[in-house]
Coordinates of N, CA and C in Angstrom, one line a residue:
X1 N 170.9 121.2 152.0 CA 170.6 121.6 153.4 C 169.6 120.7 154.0
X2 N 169.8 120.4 155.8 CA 168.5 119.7 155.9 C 168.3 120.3 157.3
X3 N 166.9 120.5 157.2 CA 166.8 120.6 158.6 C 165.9 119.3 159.1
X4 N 166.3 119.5 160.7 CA 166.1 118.5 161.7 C 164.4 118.4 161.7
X5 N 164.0 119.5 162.2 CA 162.7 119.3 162.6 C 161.8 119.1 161.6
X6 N 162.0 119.6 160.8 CA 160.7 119.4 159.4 C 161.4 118.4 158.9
X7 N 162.0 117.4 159.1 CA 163.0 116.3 158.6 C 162.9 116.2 157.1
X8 N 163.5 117.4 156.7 CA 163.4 117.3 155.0 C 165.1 117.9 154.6
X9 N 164.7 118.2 153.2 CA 166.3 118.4 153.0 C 165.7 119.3 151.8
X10 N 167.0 120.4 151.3 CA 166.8 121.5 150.3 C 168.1 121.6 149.5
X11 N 167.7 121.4 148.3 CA 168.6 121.9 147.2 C 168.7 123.2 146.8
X12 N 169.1 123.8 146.1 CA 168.9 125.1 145.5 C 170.1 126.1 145.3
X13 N 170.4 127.2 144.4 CA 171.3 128.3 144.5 C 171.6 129.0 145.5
X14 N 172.7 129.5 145.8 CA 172.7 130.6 146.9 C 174.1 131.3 146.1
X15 N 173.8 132.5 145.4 CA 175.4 133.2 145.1 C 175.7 134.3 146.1
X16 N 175.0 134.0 147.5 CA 175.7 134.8 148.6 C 175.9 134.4 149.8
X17 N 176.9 134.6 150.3 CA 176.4 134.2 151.8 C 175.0 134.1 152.8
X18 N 174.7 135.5 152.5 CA 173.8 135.5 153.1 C 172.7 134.8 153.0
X19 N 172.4 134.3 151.6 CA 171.3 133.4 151.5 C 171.1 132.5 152.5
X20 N 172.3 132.0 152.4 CA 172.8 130.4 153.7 C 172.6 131.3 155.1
X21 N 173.1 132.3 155.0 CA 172.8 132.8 156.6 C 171.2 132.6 157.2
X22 N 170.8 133.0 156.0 CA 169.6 133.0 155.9 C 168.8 131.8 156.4
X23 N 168.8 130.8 155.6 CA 168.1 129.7 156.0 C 168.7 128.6 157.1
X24 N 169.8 129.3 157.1 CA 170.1 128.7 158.6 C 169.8 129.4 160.0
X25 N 169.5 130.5 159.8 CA 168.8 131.3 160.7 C 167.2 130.2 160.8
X26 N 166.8 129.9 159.9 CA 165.2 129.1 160.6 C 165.6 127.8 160.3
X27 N 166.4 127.1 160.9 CA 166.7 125.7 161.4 C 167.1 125.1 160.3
X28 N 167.9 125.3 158.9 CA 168.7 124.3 158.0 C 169.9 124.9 158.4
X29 N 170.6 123.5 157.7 CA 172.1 122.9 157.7 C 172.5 122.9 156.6
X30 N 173.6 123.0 156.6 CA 174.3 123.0 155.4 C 175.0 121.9 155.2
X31 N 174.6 121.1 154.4 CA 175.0 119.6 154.6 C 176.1 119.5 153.3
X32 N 175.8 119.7 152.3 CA 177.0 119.4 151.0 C 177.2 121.2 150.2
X33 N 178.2 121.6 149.7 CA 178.0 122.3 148.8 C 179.1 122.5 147.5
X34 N 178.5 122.9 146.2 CA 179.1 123.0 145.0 C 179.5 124.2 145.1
X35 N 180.3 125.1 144.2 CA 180.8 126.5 143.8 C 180.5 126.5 142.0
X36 N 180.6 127.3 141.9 CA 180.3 127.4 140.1 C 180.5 129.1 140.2
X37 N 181.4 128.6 138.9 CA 182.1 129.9 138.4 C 181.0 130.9 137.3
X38 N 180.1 130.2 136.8 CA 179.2 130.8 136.4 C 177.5 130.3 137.2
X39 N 176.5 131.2 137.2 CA 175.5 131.2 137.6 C 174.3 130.6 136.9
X40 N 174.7 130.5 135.9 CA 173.4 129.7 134.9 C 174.2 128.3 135.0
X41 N 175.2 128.1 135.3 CA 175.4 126.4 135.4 C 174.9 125.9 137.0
X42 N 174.4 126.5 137.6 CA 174.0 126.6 139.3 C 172.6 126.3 138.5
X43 N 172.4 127.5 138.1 CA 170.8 127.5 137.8 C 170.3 125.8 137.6
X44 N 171.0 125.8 136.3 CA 170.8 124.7 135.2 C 170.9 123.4 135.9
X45 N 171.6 122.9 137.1 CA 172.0 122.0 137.8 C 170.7 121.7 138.9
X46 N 170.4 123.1 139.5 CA 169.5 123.1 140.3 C 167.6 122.5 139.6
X47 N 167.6 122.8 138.6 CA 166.5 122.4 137.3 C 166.7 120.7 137.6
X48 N 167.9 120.5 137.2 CA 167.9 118.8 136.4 C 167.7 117.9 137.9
X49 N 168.3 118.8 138.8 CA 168.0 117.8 140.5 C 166.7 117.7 140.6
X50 N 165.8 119.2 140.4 CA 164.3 119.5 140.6 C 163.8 117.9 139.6
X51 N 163.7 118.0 138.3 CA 163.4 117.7 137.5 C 163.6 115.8 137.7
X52 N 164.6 115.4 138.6 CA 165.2 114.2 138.7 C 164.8 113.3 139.7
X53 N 164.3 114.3 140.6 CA 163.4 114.2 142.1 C 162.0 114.1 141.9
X54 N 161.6 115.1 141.1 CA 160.2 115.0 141.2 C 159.8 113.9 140.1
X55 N 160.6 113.5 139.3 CA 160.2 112.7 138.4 C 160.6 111.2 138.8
X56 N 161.0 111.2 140.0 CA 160.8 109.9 140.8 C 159.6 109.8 141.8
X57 N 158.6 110.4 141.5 CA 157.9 111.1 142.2 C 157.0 111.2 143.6
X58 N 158.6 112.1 143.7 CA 159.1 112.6 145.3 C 158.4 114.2 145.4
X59 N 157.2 114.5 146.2 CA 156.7 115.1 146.3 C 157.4 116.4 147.0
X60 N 157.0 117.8 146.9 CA 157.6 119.0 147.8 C 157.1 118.6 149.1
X61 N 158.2 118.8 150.3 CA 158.0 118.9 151.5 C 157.2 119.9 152.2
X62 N 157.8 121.2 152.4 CA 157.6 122.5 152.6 C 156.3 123.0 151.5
X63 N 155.8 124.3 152.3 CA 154.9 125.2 151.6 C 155.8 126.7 151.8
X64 N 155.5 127.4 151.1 CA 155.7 128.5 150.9 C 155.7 129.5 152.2
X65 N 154.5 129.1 153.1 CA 154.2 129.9 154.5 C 155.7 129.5 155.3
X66 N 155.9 127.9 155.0 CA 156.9 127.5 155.8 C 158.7 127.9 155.6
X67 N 158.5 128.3 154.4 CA 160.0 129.2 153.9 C 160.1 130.4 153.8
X68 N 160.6 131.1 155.0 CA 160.3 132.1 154.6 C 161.0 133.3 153.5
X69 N 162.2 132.5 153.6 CA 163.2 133.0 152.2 C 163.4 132.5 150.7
X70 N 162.3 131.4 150.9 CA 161.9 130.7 149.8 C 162.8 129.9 149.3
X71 N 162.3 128.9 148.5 CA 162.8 127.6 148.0 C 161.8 126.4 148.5
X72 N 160.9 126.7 148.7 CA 159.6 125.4 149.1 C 160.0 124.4 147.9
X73 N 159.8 125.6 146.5 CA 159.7 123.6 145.9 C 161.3 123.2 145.2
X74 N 162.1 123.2 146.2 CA 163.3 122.7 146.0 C 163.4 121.9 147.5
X75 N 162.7 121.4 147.8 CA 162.1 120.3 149.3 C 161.9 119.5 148.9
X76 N 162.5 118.0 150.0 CA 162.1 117.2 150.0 C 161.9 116.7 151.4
X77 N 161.0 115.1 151.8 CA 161.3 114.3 153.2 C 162.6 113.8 152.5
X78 N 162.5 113.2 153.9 CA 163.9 112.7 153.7 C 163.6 110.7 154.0
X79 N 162.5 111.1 154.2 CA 161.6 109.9 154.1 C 161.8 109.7 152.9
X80 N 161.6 110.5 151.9 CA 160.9 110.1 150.5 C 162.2 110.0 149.5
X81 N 163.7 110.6 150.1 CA 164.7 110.4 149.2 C 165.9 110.7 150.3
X82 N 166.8 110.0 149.8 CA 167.6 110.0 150.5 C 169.0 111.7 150.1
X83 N 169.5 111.9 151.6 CA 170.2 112.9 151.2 C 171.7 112.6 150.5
X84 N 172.2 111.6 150.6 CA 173.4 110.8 150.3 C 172.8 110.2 148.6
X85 N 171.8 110.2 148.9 CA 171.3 109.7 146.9 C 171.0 111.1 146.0
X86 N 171.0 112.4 146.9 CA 170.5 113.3 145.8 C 172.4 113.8 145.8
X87 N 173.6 113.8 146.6 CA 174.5 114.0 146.6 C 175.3 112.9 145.7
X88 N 175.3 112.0 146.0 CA 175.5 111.1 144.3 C 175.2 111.0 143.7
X89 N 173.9 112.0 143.3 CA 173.7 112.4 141.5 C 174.0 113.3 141.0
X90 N 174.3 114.3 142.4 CA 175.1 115.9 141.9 C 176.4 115.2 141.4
X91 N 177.4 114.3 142.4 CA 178.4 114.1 141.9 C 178.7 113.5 140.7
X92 N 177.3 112.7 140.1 CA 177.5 112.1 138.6 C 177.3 113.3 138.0
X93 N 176.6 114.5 138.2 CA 176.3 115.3 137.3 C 177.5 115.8 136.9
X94 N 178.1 116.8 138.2 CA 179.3 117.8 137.7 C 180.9 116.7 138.3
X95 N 180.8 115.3 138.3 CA 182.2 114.7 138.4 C 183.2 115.8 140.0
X96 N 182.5 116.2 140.3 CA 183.4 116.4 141.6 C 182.8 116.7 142.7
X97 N 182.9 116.2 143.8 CA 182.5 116.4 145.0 C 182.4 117.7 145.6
X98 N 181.8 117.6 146.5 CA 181.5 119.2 147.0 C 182.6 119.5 148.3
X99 N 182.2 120.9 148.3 CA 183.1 121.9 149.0 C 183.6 121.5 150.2
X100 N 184.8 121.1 150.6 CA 185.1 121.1 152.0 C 184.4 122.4 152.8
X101 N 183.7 122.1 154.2 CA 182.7 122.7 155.2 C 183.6 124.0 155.0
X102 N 183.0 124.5 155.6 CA 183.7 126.0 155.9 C 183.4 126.2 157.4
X103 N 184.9 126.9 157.8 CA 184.7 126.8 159.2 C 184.8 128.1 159.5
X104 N 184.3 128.4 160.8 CA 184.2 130.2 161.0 C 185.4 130.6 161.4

């Protein structure tokens, strides 16, 4: 996800819609997304991004006041990493590109 105005970008799980409804309700986008048939491989995937980002060390964007559905420390600038570089390392991870958009 990224939003415009805090010019950052967000990784993280969502196994509902609504989550996305959610944080697109306070200004993110839905910029790429994966499906997984189980939930601990979401989980697990979401860890190794964390883990892959901050160990290039790319700092959290967001604070916690500022999300209010949470996921601060799955933030980045977009200064500090590119959103097209954290999307081709998902793709080296799980070998397939993400979900055609969804349209209403």
């Amino acid at each position: 996800m990224v939003h415009d105005g805090y010019q950052a970008l967000k990784w993280g799980i969502a196994n509902i819609d609504q989550r996305l409804t959610q944080h697109v309700s306070q200004g993110w986008q839905v910029a790429a997304r994966w499906n997984f048939e189980l939930t601990g491989d979401a989980w697990a995937l979401e860890r190794q991004i964390k883990a892959w980002v901050r160990g290039q060390g790319v700092p959290r964007a967001l604070t916690a006041d500022q999300m209010k559905y949470g996921g601060h420390t799955e933030t980045a600038y977009l200064t500090d990493i590119s959103l097209a570089l954290i999307q081709a390392y998902v793709v080296s991870l799980t070998d397939r590109n993400p979900e055609p958009p969804q349209t209403a």
